[in-house]
mmCIF file of C-alpha atoms in Angstrom:
data_model
loop_
_atom_site.group_PDB
_atom_site.id
_atom_site.type_symbol
_atom_site.label_atom_id
_atom_site.label_comp_id
_atom_site.label_asym_id
_atom_site.label_seq_id
_atom_site.Cartn_x
_atom_site.Cartn_y
_atom_site.Cartn_z
ATOM 1 C CA UNK P 22 0.033 -0.108 0.008
ATOM 2 C CA UNK P 23 1.421 3.190 -1.383
ATOM 3 C CA UNK P 24 -1.512 5.280 -0.326
ATOM 4 C CA UNK P 25 -4.888 5.184 1.276
ATOM 5 C CA UNK P 26 -8.066 7.180 1.979
ATOM 6 C CA UNK P 27 -11.353 6.716 4.404
ATOM 7 C CA UNK P 28 -14.236 9.034 4.024
ATOM 8 C CA UNK P 29 -14.884 8.944 7.766
ATOM 9 C CA UNK P 30 -16.020 11.597 9.078
ATOM 10 C CA UNK P 31 -18.041 12.406 5.971
ATOM 11 C CA UNK P 32 -17.963 14.210 3.998
ATOM 12 C CA UNK P 33 -14.206 14.775 3.729
ATOM 13 C CA UNK P 34 -12.682 11.949 5.435
ATOM 14 C CA UNK P 35 -9.222 11.287 6.354
ATOM 15 C CA UNK P 36 -6.202 10.728 3.725
ATOM 16 C CA UNK P 37 -3.094 8.662 5.153
ATOM 17 C CA UNK P 38 0.446 8.160 3.280
ATOM 18 C CA UNK P 39 2.278 5.755 4.291
ATOM 19 C CA UNK P 40 6.362 7.039 4.723
ATOM 20 C CA UNK P 41 7.540 3.677 6.094
ATOM 21 C CA UNK P 42 6.802 0.383 7.985
ATOM 22 C CA UNK P 43 9.820 -1.773 9.807
ATOM 23 C CA UNK P 44 9.475 -5.135 11.216
ATOM 24 C CA UNK P 45 12.637 -6.691 12.585
ATOM 25 C CA UNK P 46 11.687 -10.230 12.947
ATOM 26 C CA UNK P 47 11.893 -12.286 16.258
ATOM 27 C CA UNK P 48 15.813 -11.387 17.266
ATOM 28 C CA UNK P 49 16.018 -14.871 18.482
ATOM 29 C CA UNK P 50 18.818 -17.430 17.549
ATOM 30 C CA UNK P 51 18.077 -19.087 14.360
ATOM 31 C CA UNK P 52 16.709 -18.036 11.147
ATOM 32 C CA UNK P 53 15.490 -14.777 11.284
ATOM 33 C CA UNK P 54 13.434 -12.189 8.290
ATOM 34 C CA UNK P 55 13.697 -8.601 8.303
ATOM 35 C CA UNK P 56 11.711 -5.868 6.312
ATOM 36 C CA UNK P 57 11.074 -2.215 5.665
ATOM 37 C CA UNK P 58 8.981 -0.381 3.338
ATOM 38 C CA UNK P 59 9.711 3.248 2.695
ATOM 39 C CA UNK P 60 8.952 6.165 0.360
ATOM 40 C CA UNK P 61 11.900 7.894 -1.028
ATOM 41 C CA UNK P 62 11.548 11.570 -1.600
ATOM 42 C CA UNK P 63 13.456 14.772 -1.271
ATOM 43 C CA UNK P 64 12.522 15.402 2.285
ATOM 44 C CA UNK P 65 13.802 11.190 3.011
ATOM 45 C CA UNK P 66 15.969 10.277 0.821
ATOM 46 C CA UNK P 67 17.368 7.026 2.270
ATOM 47 C CA UNK P 68 16.426 3.398 3.178
ATOM 48 C CA UNK P 69 18.407 1.197 5.412
ATOM 49 C CA UNK P 70 17.680 -2.477 6.618
ATOM 50 C CA UNK P 71 20.624 -3.760 8.230
ATOM 51 C CA UNK P 72 20.848 -7.287 10.789
ATOM 52 C CA UNK P 73 22.693 -4.985 13.303
ATOM 53 C CA UNK P 74 19.499 -2.869 14.290
ATOM 54 C CA UNK P 75 17.629 -5.790 15.241
ATOM 55 C CA UNK P 76 19.438 -6.757 18.542
ATOM 56 C CA UNK P 77 21.978 -3.858 18.307
ATOM 57 C CA UNK P 78 24.454 -6.516 18.130
ATOM 58 C CA UNK P 79 26.684 -8.107 15.401
ATOM 59 C CA UNK P 80 25.245 -11.297 15.686
ATOM 60 C CA UNK P 81 24.509 -12.588 12.059
ATOM 61 C CA UNK P 82 26.155 -15.653 11.068
ATOM 62 C CA UNK P 83 29.016 -14.833 8.672
ATOM 63 C CA UNK P 84 29.083 -18.355 7.134
ATOM 64 C CA UNK P 85 25.599 -18.649 6.196
ATOM 65 C CA UNK P 86 23.889 -16.858 3.158
ATOM 66 C CA UNK P 87 21.820 -13.984 3.648
ATOM 67 C CA UNK P 88 19.224 -13.573 1.110
ATOM 68 C CA UNK P 89 18.523 -10.124 0.237
ATOM 69 C CA UNK P 90 15.977 -8.606 -1.696
ATOM 70 C CA UNK P 91 15.056 -5.166 -2.914
ATOM 71 C CA UNK P 92 12.050 -3.913 -4.818
ATOM 72 C CA UNK P 93 11.690 -0.034 -5.957
ATOM 73 C CA UNK P 94 8.707 1.333 -8.132
ATOM 74 C CA UNK P 95 7.637 4.835 -8.929
ATOM 75 C CA UNK P 96 4.711 5.986 -6.159
ATOM 76 C CA UNK P 97 3.214 7.861 -9.229
ATOM 77 C CA UNK P 98 1.379 5.074 -11.130
ATOM 78 C CA UNK P 99 1.440 6.871 -14.526
ATOM 79 C CA UNK P 100 5.518 6.833 -14.321
ATOM 80 C CA UNK P 101 5.498 3.105 -12.881
ATOM 81 C CA UNK P 102 3.957 1.708 -15.796
ATOM 82 C CA UNK P 103 6.200 3.074 -18.070
ATOM 83 C CA UNK P 104 9.462 0.286 -18.485
ATOM 84 C CA UNK P 105 11.492 2.501 -19.788
ATOM 85 C CA UNK P 106 11.648 4.877 -16.445
ATOM 86 C CA UNK P 107 13.826 3.153 -13.961
ATOM 87 C CA UNK P 108 14.011 5.355 -10.493
ATOM 88 C CA UNK P 109 17.233 6.787 -10.361
ATOM 89 C CA UNK P 110 18.082 5.092 -7.016
ATOM 90 C CA UNK P 111 21.738 4.365 -5.614
ATOM 91 C CA UNK P 112 21.743 0.614 -4.602
ATOM 92 C CA UNK P 113 23.677 -1.163 -1.776
ATOM 93 C CA UNK P 114 24.274 -4.767 -0.425
ATOM 94 C CA UNK P 115 26.666 -5.464 1.910
ATOM 95 C CA UNK P 116 28.123 -6.482 5.591
ATOM 96 C CA UNK P 117 29.939 -4.133 7.924
ATOM 97 C CA UNK P 118 33.175 -3.255 6.031
ATOM 98 C CA UNK P 119 32.411 -4.818 2.248
ATOM 99 C CA UNK P 120 29.675 -5.088 -0.103
ATOM 100 C CA UNK P 121 28.232 -7.585 -2.865
ATOM 101 C CA UNK P 122 27.761 -6.693 -6.551
ATOM 102 C CA UNK P 123 24.348 -6.671 -7.912
ATOM 103 C CA UNK P 124 22.279 -5.593 -10.610
ATOM 104 C CA UNK P 125 18.662 -4.031 -11.165
ATOM 105 C CA UNK P 126 16.777 -5.295 -13.608
ATOM 106 C CA UNK P 127 13.080 -4.615 -14.512
ATOM 107 C CA UNK P 128 10.183 -7.089 -13.501
ATOM 108 C CA UNK P 129 7.055 -7.320 -14.637
ATOM 109 C CA UNK P 130 5.455 -8.378 -11.053
ATOM 110 C CA UNK P 131 6.065 -7.373 -7.581
ATOM 111 C CA UNK P 132 7.408 -10.412 -4.804
ATOM 112 C CA UNK P 133 6.523 -7.962 -1.737
ATOM 113 C CA UNK P 134 3.054 -6.536 -2.996
ATOM 114 C CA UNK P 135 1.148 -9.145 -5.082
ATOM 115 C CA UNK P 136 -2.005 -7.403 -4.860
ATOM 116 C CA UNK P 137 -0.363 -4.626 -7.259
ATOM 117 C CA UNK P 138 0.498 -7.582 -10.022
ATOM 118 C CA UNK P 139 -1.749 -7.460 -12.975
ATOM 119 C CA UNK P 140 -1.664 -3.436 -13.083
ATOM 120 C CA UNK P 141 1.236 -2.918 -15.386
ATOM 121 C CA UNK P 142 3.460 -1.564 -13.297
ATOM 122 C CA UNK P 143 7.361 -2.101 -13.399
ATOM 123 C CA UNK P 144 9.245 -3.037 -10.278
ATOM 124 C CA UNK P 145 12.921 -2.503 -10.157
ATOM 125 C CA UNK P 146 14.466 -5.867 -8.117
ATOM 126 C CA UNK P 147 17.833 -6.509 -7.121
ATOM 127 C CA UNK P 148 18.637 -9.614 -5.441
ATOM 128 C CA UNK P 149 21.689 -11.180 -3.449
ATOM 129 C CA UNK P 150 22.459 -14.566 -2.101
ATOM 130 C CA UNK P 151 25.791 -14.002 -0.179
ATOM 131 C CA UNK P 152 27.915 -14.661 3.158
ATOM 132 C CA UNK P 153 30.934 -13.275 4.597
ATOM 133 C CA UNK P 154 33.021 -16.173 5.043
ATOM 134 C CA UNK P 155 36.272 -14.086 4.902
ATOM 135 C CA UNK P 156 35.413 -11.841 7.686
ATOM 136 C CA UNK P 157 36.852 -12.329 10.885
ATOM 137 C CA UNK P 158 35.767 -13.740 13.863
ATOM 138 C CA UNK P 159 31.851 -15.718 13.721
ATOM 139 C CA UNK P 160 29.921 -12.959 13.533
ATOM 140 C CA UNK P 161 28.908 -10.427 10.735
ATOM 141 C CA UNK P 162 26.047 -7.773 10.078
ATOM 142 C CA UNK P 163 24.069 -7.593 6.377
ATOM 143 C CA UNK P 164 22.642 -4.846 5.433
ATOM 144 C CA UNK P 165 20.685 -3.304 2.170
ATOM 145 C CA UNK P 166 20.537 0.748 1.589
ATOM 146 C CA UNK P 167 18.563 2.630 -1.208
ATOM 147 C CA UNK P 168 19.355 6.487 -1.965
ATOM 148 C CA UNK P 169 17.399 8.710 -3.673
ATOM 149 C CA UNK P 170 19.195 10.723 -6.039
ATOM 150 C CA UNK P 171 19.288 14.740 -5.760
ATOM 151 C CA UNK P 172 18.470 15.070 -9.262
ATOM 152 C CA UNK P 173 14.968 12.241 -8.994
ATOM 153 C CA UNK P 174 11.872 14.494 -8.694
ATOM 154 C CA UNK P 175 9.704 11.494 -8.170
ATOM 155 C CA UNK P 176 8.797 9.828 -4.795
ATOM 156 C CA UNK P 177 10.126 5.625 -5.084
ATOM 157 C CA UNK P 178 8.484 2.941 -2.878
ATOM 158 C CA UNK P 179 11.432 0.996 -1.577
ATOM 159 C CA UNK P 180 10.575 -2.962 -0.158
ATOM 160 C CA UNK P 181 13.274 -4.979 1.104
ATOM 161 C CA UNK P 182 13.676 -7.890 3.097
ATOM 162 C CA UNK P 183 16.971 -9.936 4.373
ATOM 163 C CA UNK P 184 16.646 -13.404 5.556
ATOM 164 C CA UNK P 185 19.601 -14.487 7.567
ATOM 165 C CA UNK P 186 20.739 -16.960 10.418
ATOM 166 C CA UNK P 187 21.248 -14.854 13.658
ATOM 167 C CA UNK P 188 23.634 -16.578 16.277
ATOM 168 C CA UNK P 189 23.111 -16.979 20.045
ATOM 169 C CA UNK P 190 22.822 -19.620 22.913
#
């Protein structure tokens, strides 16, 4: 959901714009899934999803692959239907001291918002399935970030998910 309108109390109703939502999962040892949605615009140009913020600790298993997915689309439905218009957003997938190469590609379907499928929107997605086996110690952090370019004047909805193994007793 990008925007909702409720006609209560009538006649003018209430309007709600969703700026963001974050779910940090269980925070318990074992596999954990964290996710976030945010609308990027000139007032809020950055998105970050980081395993560190689950427990404010470096506690992701560096030897188990983290699966990281990022999906973007223009909030404006006309722009979102134009497959030639890729949002001007810089993306980063990485660990505490490093990054993972990736590509952003167009998709006619949404992985995170299936209720929008079939409406002609183009989604821009990137996926990484990596571990950080060469890092020192046993633990690591995994992150996804996205930054709206200052030249981009249209709001972009960004959704991300990281599935990883969290260390613990």
